[in-house]
Coordinates of C-alpha atoms in Angstrom, one line a residue:
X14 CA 107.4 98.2 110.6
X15 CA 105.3 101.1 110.3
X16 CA 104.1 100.6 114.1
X17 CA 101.9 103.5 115.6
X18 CA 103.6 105.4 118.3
X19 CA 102.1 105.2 121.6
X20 CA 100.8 108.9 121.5
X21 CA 99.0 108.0 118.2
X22 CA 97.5 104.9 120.0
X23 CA 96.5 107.6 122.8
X24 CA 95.1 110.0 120.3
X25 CA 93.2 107.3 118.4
X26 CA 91.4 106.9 121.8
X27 CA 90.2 110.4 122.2
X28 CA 88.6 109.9 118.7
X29 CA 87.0 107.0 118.8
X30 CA 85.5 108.6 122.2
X31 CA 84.5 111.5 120.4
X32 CA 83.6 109.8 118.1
X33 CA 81.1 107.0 119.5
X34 CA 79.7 109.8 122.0
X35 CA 79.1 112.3 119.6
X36 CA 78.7 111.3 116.5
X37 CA 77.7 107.4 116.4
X38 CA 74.6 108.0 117.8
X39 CA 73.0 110.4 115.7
X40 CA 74.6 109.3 112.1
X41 CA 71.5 107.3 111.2
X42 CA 69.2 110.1 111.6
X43 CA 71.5 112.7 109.8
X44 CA 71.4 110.3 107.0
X45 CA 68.0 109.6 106.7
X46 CA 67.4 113.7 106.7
X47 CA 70.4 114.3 104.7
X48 CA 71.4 116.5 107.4
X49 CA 74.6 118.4 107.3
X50 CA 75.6 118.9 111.3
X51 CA 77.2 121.8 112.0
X52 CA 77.5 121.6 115.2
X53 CA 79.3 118.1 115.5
X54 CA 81.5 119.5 112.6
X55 CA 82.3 122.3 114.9
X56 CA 82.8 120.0 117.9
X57 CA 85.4 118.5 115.5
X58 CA 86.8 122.0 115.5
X59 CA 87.3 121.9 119.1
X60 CA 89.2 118.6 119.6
X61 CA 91.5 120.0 117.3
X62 CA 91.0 117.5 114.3
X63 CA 91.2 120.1 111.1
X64 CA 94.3 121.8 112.4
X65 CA 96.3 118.5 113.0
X66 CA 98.8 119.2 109.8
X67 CA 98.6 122.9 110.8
X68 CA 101.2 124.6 112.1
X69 CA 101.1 126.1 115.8
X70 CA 101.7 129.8 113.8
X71 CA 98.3 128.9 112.4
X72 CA 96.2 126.9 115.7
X73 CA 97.5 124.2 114.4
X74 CA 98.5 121.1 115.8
X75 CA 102.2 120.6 114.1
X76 CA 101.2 117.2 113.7
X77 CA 101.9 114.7 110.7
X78 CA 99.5 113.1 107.7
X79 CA 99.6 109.6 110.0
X80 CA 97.5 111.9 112.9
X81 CA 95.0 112.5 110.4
X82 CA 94.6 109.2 109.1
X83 CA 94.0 107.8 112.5
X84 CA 91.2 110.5 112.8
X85 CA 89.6 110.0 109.7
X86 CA 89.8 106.6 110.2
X87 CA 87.9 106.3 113.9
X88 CA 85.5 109.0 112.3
X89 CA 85.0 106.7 109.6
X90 CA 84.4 104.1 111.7
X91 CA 81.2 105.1 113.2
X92 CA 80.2 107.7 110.3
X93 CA 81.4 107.6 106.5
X94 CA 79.9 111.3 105.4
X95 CA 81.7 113.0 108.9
X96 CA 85.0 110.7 108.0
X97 CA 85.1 111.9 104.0
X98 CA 84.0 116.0 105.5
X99 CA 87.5 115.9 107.7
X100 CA 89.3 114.3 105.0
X101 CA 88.1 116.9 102.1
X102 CA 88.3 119.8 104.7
X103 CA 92.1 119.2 105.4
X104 CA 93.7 117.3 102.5
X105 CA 92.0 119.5 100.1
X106 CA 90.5 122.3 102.1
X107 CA 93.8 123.7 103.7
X108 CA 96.4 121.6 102.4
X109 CA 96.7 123.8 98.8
X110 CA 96.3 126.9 101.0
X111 CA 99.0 125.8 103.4
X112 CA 101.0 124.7 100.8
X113 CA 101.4 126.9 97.9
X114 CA 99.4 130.3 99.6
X115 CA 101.1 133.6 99.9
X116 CA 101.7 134.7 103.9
X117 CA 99.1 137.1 103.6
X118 CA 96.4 134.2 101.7
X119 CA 97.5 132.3 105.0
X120 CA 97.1 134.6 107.6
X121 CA 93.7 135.6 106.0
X122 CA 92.1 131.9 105.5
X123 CA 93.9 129.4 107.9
X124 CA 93.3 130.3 111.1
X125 CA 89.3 129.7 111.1
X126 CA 89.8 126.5 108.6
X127 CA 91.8 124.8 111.1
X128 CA 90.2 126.1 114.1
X129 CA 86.7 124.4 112.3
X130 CA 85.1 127.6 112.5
X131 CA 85.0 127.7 108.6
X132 CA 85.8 124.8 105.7
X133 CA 87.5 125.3 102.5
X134 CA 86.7 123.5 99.3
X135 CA 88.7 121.9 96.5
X136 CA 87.3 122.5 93.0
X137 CA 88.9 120.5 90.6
X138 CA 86.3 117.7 88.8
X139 CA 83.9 119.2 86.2
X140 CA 81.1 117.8 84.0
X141 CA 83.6 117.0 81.3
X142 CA 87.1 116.8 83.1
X143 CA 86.9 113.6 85.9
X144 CA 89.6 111.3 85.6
X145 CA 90.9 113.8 82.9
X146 CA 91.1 116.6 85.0
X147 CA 93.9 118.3 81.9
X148 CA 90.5 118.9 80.2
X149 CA 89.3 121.6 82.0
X150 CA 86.5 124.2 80.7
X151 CA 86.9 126.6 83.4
X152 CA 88.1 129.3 82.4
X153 CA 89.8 132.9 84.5
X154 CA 91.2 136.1 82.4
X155 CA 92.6 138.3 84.0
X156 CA 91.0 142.1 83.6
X157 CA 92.9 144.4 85.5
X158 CA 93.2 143.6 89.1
X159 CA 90.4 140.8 88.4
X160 CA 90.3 137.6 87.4
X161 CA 87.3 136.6 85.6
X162 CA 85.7 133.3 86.2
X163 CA 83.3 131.2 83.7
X164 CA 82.5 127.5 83.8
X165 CA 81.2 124.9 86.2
X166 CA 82.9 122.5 88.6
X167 CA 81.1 119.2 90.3
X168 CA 81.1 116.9 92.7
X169 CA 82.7 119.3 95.4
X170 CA 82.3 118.6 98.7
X171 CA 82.2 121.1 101.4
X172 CA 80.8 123.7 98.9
X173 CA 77.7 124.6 100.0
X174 CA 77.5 124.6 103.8
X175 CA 77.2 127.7 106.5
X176 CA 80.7 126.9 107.1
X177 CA 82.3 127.5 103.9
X178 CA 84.2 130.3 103.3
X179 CA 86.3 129.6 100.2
X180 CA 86.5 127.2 97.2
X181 CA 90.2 126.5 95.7
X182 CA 89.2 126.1 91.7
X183 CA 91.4 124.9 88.5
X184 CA 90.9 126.9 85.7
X185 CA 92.3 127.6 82.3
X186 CA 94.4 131.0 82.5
X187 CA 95.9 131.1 79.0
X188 CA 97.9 128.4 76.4
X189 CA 101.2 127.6 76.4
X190 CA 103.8 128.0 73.6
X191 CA 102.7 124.5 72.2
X192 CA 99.7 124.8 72.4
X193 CA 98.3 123.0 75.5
X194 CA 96.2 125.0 78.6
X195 CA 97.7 126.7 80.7
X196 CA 96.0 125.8 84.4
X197 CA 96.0 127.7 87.2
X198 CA 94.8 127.9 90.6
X199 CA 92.2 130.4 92.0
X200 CA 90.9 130.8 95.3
X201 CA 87.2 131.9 95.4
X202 CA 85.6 133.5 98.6
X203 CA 82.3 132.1 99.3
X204 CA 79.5 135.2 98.6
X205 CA 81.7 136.0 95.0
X206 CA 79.1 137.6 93.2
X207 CA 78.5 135.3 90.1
X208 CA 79.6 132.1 92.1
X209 CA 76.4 130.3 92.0
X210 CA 76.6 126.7 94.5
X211 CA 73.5 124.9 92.6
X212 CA 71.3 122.6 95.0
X213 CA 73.0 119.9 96.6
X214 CA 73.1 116.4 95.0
X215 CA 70.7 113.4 95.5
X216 CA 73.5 111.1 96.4
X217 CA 73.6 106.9 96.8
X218 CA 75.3 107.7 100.5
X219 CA 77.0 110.1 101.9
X220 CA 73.9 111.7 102.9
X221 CA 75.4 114.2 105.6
X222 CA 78.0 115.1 103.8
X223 CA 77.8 118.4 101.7
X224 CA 78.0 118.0 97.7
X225 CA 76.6 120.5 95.4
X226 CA 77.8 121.8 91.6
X227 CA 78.9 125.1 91.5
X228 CA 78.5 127.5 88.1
X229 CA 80.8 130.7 87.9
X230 CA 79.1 133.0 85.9
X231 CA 81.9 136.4 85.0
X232 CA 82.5 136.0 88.9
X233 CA 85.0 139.1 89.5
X234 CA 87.9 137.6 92.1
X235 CA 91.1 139.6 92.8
X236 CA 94.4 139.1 91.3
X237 CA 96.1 138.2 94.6
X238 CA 94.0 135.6 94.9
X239 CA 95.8 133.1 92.7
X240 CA 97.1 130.2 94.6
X241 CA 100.7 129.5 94.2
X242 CA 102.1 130.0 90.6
X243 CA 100.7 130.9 87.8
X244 CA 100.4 127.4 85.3
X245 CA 101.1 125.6 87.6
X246 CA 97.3 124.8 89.2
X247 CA 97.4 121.1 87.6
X248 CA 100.3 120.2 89.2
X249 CA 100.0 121.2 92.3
X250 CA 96.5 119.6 92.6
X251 CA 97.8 116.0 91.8
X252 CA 100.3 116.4 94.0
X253 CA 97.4 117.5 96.4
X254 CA 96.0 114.4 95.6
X255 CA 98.3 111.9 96.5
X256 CA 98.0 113.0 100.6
X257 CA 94.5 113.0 99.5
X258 CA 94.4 109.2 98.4
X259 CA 96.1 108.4 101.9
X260 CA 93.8 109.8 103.9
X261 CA 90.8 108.5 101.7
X262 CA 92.6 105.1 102.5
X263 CA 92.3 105.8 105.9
X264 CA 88.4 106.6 105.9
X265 CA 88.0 103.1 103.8
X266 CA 90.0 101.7 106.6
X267 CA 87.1 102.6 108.8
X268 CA 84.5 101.3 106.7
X269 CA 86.4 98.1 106.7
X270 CA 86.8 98.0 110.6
X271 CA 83.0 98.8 110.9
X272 CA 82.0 96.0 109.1
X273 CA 83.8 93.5 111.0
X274 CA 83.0 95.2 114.2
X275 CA 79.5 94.6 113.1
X276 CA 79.7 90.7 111.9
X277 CA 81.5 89.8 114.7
X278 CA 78.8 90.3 117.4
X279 CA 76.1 89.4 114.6
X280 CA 77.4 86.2 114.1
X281 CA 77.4 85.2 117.8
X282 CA 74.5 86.3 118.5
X283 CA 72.4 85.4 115.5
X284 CA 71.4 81.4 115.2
X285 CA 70.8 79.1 112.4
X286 CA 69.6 75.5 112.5
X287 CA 70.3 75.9 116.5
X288 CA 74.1 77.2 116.5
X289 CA 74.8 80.7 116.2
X290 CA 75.7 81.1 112.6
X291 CA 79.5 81.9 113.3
X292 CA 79.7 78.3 114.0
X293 CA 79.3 77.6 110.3
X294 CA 82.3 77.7 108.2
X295 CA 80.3 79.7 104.9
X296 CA 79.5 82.7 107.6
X297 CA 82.9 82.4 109.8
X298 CA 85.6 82.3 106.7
X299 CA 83.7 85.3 105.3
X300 CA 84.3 87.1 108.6
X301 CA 88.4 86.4 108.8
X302 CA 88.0 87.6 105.6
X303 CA 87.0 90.8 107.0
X304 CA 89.9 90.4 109.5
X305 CA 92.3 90.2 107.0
X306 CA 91.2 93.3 104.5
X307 CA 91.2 95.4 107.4
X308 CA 94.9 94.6 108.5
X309 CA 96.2 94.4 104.8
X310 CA 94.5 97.7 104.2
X311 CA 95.1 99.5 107.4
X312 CA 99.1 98.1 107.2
X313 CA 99.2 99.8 103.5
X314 CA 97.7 102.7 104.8
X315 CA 99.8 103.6 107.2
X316 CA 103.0 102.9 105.2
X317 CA 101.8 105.2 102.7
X318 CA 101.7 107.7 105.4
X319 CA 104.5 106.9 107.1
X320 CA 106.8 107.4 104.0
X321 CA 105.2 110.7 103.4
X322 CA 105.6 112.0 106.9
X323 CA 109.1 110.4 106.8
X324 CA 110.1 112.5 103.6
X325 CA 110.7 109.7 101.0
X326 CA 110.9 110.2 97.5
X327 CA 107.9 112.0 95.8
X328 CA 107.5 109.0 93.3
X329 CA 107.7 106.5 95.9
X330 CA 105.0 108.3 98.0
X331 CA 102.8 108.4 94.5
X332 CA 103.4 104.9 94.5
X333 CA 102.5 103.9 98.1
X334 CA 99.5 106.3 98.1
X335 CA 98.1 104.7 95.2
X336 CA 98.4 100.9 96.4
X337 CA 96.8 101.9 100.0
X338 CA 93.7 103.6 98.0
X339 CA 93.1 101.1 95.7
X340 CA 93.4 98.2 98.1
X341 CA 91.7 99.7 101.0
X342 CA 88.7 101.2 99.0
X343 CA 88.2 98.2 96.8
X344 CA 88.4 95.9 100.1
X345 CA 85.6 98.4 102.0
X346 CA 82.9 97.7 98.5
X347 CA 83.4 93.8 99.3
X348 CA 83.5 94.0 103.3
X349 CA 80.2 95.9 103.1
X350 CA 78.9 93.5 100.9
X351 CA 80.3 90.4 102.8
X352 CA 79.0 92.3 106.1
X353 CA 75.2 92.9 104.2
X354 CA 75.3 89.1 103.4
X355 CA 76.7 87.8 107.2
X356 CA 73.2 90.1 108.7
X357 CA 70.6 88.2 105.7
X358 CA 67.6 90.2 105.4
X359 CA 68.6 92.5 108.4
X360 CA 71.3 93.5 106.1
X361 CA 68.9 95.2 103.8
X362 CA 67.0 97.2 106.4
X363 CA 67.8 100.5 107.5
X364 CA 68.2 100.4 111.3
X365 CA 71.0 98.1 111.0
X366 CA 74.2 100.4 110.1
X367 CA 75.4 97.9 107.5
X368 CA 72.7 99.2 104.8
X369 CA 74.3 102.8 105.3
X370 CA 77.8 101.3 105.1
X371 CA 77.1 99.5 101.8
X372 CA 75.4 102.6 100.7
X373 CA 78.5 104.6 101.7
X374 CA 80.8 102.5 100.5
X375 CA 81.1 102.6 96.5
X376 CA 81.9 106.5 96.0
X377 CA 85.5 105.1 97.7
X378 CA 86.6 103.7 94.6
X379 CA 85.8 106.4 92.7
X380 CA 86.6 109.9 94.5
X381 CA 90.1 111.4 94.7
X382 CA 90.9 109.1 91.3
X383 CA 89.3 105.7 90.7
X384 CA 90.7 102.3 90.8
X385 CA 91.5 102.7 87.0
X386 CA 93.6 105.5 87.6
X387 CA 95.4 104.2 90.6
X388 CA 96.0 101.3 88.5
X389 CA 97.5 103.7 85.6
X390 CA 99.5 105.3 88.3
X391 CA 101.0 101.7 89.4
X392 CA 101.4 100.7 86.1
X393 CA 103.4 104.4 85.1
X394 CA 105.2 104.3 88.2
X395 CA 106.7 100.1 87.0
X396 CA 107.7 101.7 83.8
X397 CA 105.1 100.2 81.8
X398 CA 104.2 102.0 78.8
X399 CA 100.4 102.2 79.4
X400 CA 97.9 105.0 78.0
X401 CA 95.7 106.9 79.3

């Protein structure tokens, strides 16, 4: 049934406390000024929300992916950018550090990552590698004690901020026998002579969240700083990915809920031809719409978590993770667009949240894999035949 427990209820409480205290009503002004908030982020810290996959060894909480997703999700529900900043700082911040780091890469980095003193960054896109993340430029050669990095990486959030003390980068190490890249994993401390983060982006939404291109220029970073096996970087990061596509999921979840907690009250309220326009069937059907996107998606979500807390089969969590994101992120583009259309021309303006929603909204289908490729994963995963 896939049924919260009562202690996830109870948690889901504290956060969307935290969360409408705290964060809700500030998120309009941080994304007007494109504000990163430290302070909040750290607050976050505090509650305990980066260290809830962490072990206790580590601050952490012990806890399971499903805790996260109800966190990202009641984040996300009052505040896309802080929703998609706990997301990236756990599922791809510590996760590949937890995962596949040394005891001594663990003891050095986790402890402030999941205390939310510091963030970690995931480095994988690059302006020539998205969806094909195999092609990647990057490239590390190893001089001594040293590897040597040159190339670029984009789109990485959590880069640039005073928080960040690391980036986790993909980068070509060598070729194997036949001929293909060898790809390997590389942790970077922030301050890396030669690791250049360029200015942050001028993004559609996710204005207080922190996204900035990064250029390695012969940065010098010590052998023992390779993450997990040598050639086997690409690997581990798709299997990064796929807790990575539950918890995005979970933050389009959010957006989904905020929109119907918005159109709701809207459509009492607002009247029409002397009713209130929920009386009329063209605004009210649009509206169970909503209802019914964020059951179907939240329901999905959870599964997908559920199965990967539970143990299953790592194909059968590949193929869960990838109906919950495609599902949940396409439904959050059409419930901001259905909530924009329910407020009319207050939909368009600024001081209603919806605008930011709908602004937030459309990087869903596209980070941590877009639709296309969680369509190719579906499609792989039936036994079609189907090309890249």
């Amino acid at each position: 049934m896939f049924e919260l427990s009562a202690e996830h209820e109870q948690f889901r409480q504290v956060v969307r406390d935290f969360a409408r205290a705290q964060i809700a009503p500030h998120a309009a002004e941080w994304d007007r000024k494109h504000e990163f908030p430290v302070a909040v982020v750290r607050a976050m810290g505090d509650l305990g929300l980066f260290g809830l996959t962490a072990p206790e060894e580590y601050g952490g909480a012990g806890g399971d992916l499903t805790s996260l997703c109800v966190a990202i999700e009641e984040i996300g529900r009052v505040d896309q950018s802080l929703g998609i900043t706990l997301e990236a700082a756990v599922g791809l911040g510590i996760m590949p550090i937890l995962t596949y780091g040394t005891a001594a890469q663990k003891d050095r980095w986790l402890p402030d990552l999941v205390a939310g003193r510091a963030l970690a960054a995931f480095g994988l896109t690059e302006p020539g590698a998205g969806s094909d993340a195999g092609a990647t430029a990057t490239r590390a050669v190893l001089d001594g004690d040293q590897w040597v990095v040159d190339g670029a990486k984009q789109f990485i959030t959590n880069s640039g901020t005073e928080l960040t003390s690391c980036v986790t980068i993909t980068a070509r190490t060598g070729e194997r026998s036949g001929g293909t890249a060898e790809i390997s994993a590389i942790i970077v401390p922030s301050g890396t002579p030669g690791f250049i983060v360029e200015p942050a982006y001028d993004k559609l939404g996710w204005h207080a969240s922190d996204t900035h291109p990064l250029t390695f220029d012969g940065a010098r970073v010590p052998a023992d700083h390779l993450l997990g096996e040598r050639g086997q970087g690409f690997a581990q990061f798709l299997a990064t990915l796929d807790d990575g596509r539950i918890a995005i999921a979970a933050l389009a979840v959010g957006c989904i809920q905020a929109m119907l907690d918005a159109s709701v009250p809207y459509a009492h309220e607002r009247t029409s031809f002397g009713v209130p326009i929920g009386a009329k069937q063209a605004v009210a059907f649009q509206i169970a719409d909503l209802h019914v996107m964020a059951q179907a998606a939240r329901l999905l979500t959870y599964r997908a978590a559920a199965l990967r807390d539970a143990g299953a089969p790592a194909a059968e969590v590949k193929q869960a993770a990838a109906s919950a994101k495609l599902y949940a992120t396409e439904s959050a583009v059409t419930a901001t667009r259905i909530a924009t259309q329910v407020h009319g021309g207050y939909g368009f303006m600024e001081e209603y949240p919806v605008a930011r929603f709908y602004r937030d909204a459309k990087i869903l289908e596209i980070g941590e894999g877009t639709s296309e490729i969680q369509r190719l994963v579906l499609a792989r995963g039936l036994g079609l035949p189907v090309q890249a």
